[in-house]
mmCIF file of C-alpha atoms (C1' of nucleotides) in Angstrom:
data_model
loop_
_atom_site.group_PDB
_atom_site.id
_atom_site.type_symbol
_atom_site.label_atom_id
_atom_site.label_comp_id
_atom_site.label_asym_id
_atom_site.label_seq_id
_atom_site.Cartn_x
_atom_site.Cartn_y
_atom_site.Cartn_z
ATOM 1 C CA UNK A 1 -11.009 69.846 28.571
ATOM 2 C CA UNK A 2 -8.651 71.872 25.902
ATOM 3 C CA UNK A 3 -8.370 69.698 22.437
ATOM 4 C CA UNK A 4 -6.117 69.870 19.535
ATOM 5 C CA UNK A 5 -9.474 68.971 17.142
ATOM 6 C CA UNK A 6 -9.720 72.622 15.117
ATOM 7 C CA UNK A 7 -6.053 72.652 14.251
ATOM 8 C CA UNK A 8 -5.748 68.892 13.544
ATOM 9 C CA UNK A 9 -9.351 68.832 11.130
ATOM 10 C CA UNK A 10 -7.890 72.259 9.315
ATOM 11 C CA UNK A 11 -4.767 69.680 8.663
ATOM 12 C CA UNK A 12 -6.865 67.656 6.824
ATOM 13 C CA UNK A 13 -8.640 70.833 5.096
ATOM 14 C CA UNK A 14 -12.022 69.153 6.664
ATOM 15 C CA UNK A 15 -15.515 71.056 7.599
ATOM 16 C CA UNK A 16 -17.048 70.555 10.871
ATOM 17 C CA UNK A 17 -19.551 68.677 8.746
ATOM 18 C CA UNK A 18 -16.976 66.211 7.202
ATOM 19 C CA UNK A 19 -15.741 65.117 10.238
ATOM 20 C CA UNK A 20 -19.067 64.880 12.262
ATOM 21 C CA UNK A 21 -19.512 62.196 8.980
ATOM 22 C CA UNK A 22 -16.628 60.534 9.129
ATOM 23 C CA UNK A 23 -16.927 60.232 13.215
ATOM 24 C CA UNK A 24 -20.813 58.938 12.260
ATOM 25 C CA UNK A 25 -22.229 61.931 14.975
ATOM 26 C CA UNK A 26 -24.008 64.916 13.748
ATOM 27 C CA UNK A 27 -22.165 68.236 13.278
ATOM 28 C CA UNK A 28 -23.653 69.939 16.471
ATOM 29 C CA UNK A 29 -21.535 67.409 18.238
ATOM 30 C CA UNK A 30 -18.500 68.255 16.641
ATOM 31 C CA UNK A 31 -19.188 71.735 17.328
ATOM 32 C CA UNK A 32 -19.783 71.567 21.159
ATOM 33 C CA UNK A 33 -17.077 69.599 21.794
ATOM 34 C CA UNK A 34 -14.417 71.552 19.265
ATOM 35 C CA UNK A 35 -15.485 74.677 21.597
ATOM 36 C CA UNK A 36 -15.383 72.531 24.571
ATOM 37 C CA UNK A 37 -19.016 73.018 25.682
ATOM 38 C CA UNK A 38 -18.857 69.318 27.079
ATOM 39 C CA UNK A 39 -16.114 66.180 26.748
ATOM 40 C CA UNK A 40 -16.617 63.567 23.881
ATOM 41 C CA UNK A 41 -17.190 59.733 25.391
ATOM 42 C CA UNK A 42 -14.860 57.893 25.471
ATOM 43 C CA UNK A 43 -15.423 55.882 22.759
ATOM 44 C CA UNK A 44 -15.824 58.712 20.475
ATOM 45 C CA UNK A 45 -12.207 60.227 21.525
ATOM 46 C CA UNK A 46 -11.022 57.072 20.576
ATOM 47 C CA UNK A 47 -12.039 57.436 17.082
ATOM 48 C CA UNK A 48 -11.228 60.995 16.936
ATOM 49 C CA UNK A 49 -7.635 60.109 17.581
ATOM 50 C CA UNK A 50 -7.338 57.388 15.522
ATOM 51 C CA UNK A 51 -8.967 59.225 12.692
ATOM 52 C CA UNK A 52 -6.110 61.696 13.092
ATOM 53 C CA UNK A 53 -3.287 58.891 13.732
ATOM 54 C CA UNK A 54 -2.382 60.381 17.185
ATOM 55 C CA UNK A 55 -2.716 59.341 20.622
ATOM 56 C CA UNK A 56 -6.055 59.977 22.596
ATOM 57 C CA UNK A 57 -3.559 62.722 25.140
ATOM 58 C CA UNK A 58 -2.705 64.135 21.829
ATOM 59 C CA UNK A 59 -5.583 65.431 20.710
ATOM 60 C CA UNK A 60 -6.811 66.454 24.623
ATOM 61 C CA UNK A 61 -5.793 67.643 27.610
ATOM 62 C CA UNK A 62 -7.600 67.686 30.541
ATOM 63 C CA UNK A 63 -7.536 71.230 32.628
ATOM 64 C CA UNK A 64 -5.250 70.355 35.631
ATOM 65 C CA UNK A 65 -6.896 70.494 38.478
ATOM 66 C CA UNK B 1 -14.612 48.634 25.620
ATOM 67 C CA UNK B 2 -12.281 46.326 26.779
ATOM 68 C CA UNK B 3 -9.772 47.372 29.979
ATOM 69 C CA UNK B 4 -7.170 46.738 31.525
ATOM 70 C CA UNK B 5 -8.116 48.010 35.237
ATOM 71 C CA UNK B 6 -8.032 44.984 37.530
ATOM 72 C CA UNK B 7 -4.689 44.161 36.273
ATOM 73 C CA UNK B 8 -3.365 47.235 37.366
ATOM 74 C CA UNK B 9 -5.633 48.170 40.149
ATOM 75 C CA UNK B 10 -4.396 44.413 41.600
ATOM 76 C CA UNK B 11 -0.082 45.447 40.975
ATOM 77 C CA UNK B 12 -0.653 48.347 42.752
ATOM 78 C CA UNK B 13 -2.456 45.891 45.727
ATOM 79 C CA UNK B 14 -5.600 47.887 45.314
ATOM 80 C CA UNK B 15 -9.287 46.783 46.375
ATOM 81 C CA UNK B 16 -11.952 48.737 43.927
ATOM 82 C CA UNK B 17 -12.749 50.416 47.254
ATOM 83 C CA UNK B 18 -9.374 51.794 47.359
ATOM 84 C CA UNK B 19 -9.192 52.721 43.768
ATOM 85 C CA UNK B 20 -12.786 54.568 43.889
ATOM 86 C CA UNK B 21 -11.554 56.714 46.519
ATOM 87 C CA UNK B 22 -7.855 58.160 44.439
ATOM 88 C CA UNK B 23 -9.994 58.648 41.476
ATOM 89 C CA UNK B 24 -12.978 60.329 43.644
ATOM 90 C CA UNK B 25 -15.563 58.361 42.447
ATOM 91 C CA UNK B 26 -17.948 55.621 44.078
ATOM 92 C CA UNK B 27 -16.841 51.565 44.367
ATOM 93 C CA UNK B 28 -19.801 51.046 42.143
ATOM 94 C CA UNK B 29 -18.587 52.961 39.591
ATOM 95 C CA UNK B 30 -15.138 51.477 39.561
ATOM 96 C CA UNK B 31 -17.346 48.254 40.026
ATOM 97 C CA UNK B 32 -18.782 48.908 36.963
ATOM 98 C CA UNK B 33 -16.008 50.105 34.637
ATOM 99 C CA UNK B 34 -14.053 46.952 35.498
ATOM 100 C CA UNK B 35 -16.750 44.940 34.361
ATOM 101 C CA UNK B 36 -17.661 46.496 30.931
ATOM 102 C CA UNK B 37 -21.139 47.774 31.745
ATOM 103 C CA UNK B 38 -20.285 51.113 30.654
ATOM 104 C CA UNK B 39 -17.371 53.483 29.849
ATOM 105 C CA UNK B 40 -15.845 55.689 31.701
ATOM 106 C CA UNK B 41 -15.901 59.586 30.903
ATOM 107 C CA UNK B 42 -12.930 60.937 29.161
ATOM 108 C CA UNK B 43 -11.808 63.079 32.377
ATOM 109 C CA UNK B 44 -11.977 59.512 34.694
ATOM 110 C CA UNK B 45 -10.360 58.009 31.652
ATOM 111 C CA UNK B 46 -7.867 60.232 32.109
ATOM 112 C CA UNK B 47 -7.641 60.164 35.657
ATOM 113 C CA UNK B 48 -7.601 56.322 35.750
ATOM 114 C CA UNK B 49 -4.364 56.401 32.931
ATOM 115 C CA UNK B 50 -2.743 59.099 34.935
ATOM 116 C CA UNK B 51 -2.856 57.485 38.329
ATOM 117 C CA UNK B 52 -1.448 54.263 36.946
ATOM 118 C CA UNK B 53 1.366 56.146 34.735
ATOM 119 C CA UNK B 54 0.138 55.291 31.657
ATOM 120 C CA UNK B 55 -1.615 55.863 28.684
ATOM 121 C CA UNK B 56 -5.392 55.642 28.121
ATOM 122 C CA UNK B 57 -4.584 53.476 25.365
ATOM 123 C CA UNK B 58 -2.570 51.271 27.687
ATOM 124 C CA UNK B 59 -5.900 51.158 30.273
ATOM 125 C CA UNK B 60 -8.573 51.057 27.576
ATOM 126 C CA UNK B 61 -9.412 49.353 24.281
ATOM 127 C CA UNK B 62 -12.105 50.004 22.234
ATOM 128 C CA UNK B 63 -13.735 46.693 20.823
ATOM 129 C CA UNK B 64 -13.336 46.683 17.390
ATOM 130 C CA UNK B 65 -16.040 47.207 14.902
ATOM 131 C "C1'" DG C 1 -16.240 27.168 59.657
ATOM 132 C "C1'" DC C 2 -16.394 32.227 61.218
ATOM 133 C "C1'" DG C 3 -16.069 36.760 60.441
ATOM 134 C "C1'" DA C 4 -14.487 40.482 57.861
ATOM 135 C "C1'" DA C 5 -13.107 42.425 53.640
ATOM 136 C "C1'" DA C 6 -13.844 42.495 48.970
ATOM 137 C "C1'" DG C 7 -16.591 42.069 45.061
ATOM 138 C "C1'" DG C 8 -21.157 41.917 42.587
ATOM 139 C "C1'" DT C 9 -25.844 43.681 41.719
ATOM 140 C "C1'" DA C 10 -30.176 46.530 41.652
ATOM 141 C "C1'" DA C 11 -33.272 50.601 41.668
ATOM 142 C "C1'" DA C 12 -34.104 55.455 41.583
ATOM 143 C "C1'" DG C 13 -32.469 59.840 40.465
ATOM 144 C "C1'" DC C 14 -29.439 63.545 38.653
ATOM 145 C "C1'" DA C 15 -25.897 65.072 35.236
ATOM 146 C "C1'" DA C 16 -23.603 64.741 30.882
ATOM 147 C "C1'" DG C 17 -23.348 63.254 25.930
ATOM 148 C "C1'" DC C 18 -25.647 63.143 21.684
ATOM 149 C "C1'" DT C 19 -29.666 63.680 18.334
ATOM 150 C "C1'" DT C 20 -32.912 66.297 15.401
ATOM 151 C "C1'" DT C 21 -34.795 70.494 13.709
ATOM 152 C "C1'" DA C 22 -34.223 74.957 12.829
ATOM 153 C "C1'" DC C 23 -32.528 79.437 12.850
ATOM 154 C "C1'" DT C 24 -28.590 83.164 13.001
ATOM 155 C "C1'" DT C 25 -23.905 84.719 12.301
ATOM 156 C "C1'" DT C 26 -19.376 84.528 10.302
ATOM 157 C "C1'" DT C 27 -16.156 83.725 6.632
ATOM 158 C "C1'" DG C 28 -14.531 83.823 2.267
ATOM 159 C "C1'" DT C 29 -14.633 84.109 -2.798
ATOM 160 C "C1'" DG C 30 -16.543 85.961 -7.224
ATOM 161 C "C1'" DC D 1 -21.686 93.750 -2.406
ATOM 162 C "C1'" DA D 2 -23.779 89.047 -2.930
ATOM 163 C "C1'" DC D 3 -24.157 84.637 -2.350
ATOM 164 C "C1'" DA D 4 -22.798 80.184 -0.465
ATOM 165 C "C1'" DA D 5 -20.462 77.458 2.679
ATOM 166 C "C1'" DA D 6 -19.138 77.009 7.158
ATOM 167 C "C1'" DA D 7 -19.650 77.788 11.872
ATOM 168 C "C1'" DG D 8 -22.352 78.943 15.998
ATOM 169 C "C1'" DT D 9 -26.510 78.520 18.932
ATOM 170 C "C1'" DA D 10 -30.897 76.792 21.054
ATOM 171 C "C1'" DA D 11 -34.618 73.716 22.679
ATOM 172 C "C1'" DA D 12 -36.581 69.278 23.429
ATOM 173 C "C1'" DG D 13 -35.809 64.588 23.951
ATOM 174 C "C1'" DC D 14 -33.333 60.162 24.468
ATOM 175 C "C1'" DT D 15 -29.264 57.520 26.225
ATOM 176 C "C1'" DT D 16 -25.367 56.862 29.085
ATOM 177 C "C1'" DG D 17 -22.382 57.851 33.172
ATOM 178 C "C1'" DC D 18 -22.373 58.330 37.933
ATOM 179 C "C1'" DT D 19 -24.453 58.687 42.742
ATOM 180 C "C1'" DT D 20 -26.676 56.853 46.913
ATOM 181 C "C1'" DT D 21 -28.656 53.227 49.486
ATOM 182 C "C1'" DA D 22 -28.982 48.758 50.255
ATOM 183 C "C1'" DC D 23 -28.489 44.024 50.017
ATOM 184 C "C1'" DC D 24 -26.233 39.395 48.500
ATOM 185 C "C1'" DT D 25 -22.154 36.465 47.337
ATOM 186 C "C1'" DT D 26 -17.315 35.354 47.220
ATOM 187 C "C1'" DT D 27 -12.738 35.167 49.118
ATOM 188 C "C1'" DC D 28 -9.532 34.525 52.570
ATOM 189 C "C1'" DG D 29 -7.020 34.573 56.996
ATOM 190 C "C1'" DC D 30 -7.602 32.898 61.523
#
DNA sequence: GCGAAAGGTAAAGCAAGCTTTACTTTTGTG
DNA sequence: CACAAAAGTAAAGCTTGCTTTACCTTTCGC
């Protein structure tokens, strides 16, 4: 799953550490799922896009398949 | 996480049976999703928006808190 | 009211998401 | 270069998503 996160939390001039706080998960999380090491739940892409003001598809795209 | 999945599983004339097999998942899963017990992954999130032509944000609404 | 289809539920087990701790590497600014 | 901040990585452990098997209840057309 490719994501928009990087380019959208450099927007904001944010670490990886500032978000993980805002988002309330720790920073490793942030990490793996910025590289794409596994998908966020559900209800945490919900509050990644809404942190950003964008839609959910947005900030992800799911490798066709 | 609220949903809106029977609503549109039941316009398209869908049993959960049905709708478990498009998304390539089990009934109880689909079973279970309907009914709140747990979320759905982003990639069946996506899956689920995509086969009804919508947005996630039209299928899915995260209770407020 | 019968039978079949649909829906609901449960337990056990595997896979994925997330945590904490801790260490290494990269980046960037003086 | 030097130092600090940021980013990357890893292991162990807990929680959640999903599977299979299996059984019970509800709905609905005949």
């Amino acid at each position: 799953m490719n994501n928009r996160i990087p380019e959208l939390r450099r927007q904001q001039g944010w670490s990886q550490a500032h978000l993980a706080a805002c988002l309330k998960v720790s920073r490793q999380t942030v990490n793996a799922i910025e590289r794409g090491r596994y998908d966020p739940s559900l209800p945490l892409a919900f509050s990644i896009a809404r942190l950003f003001g964008v839609a959910i598809e947005d900030v992800f795209q799911p490798d066709p398949e």
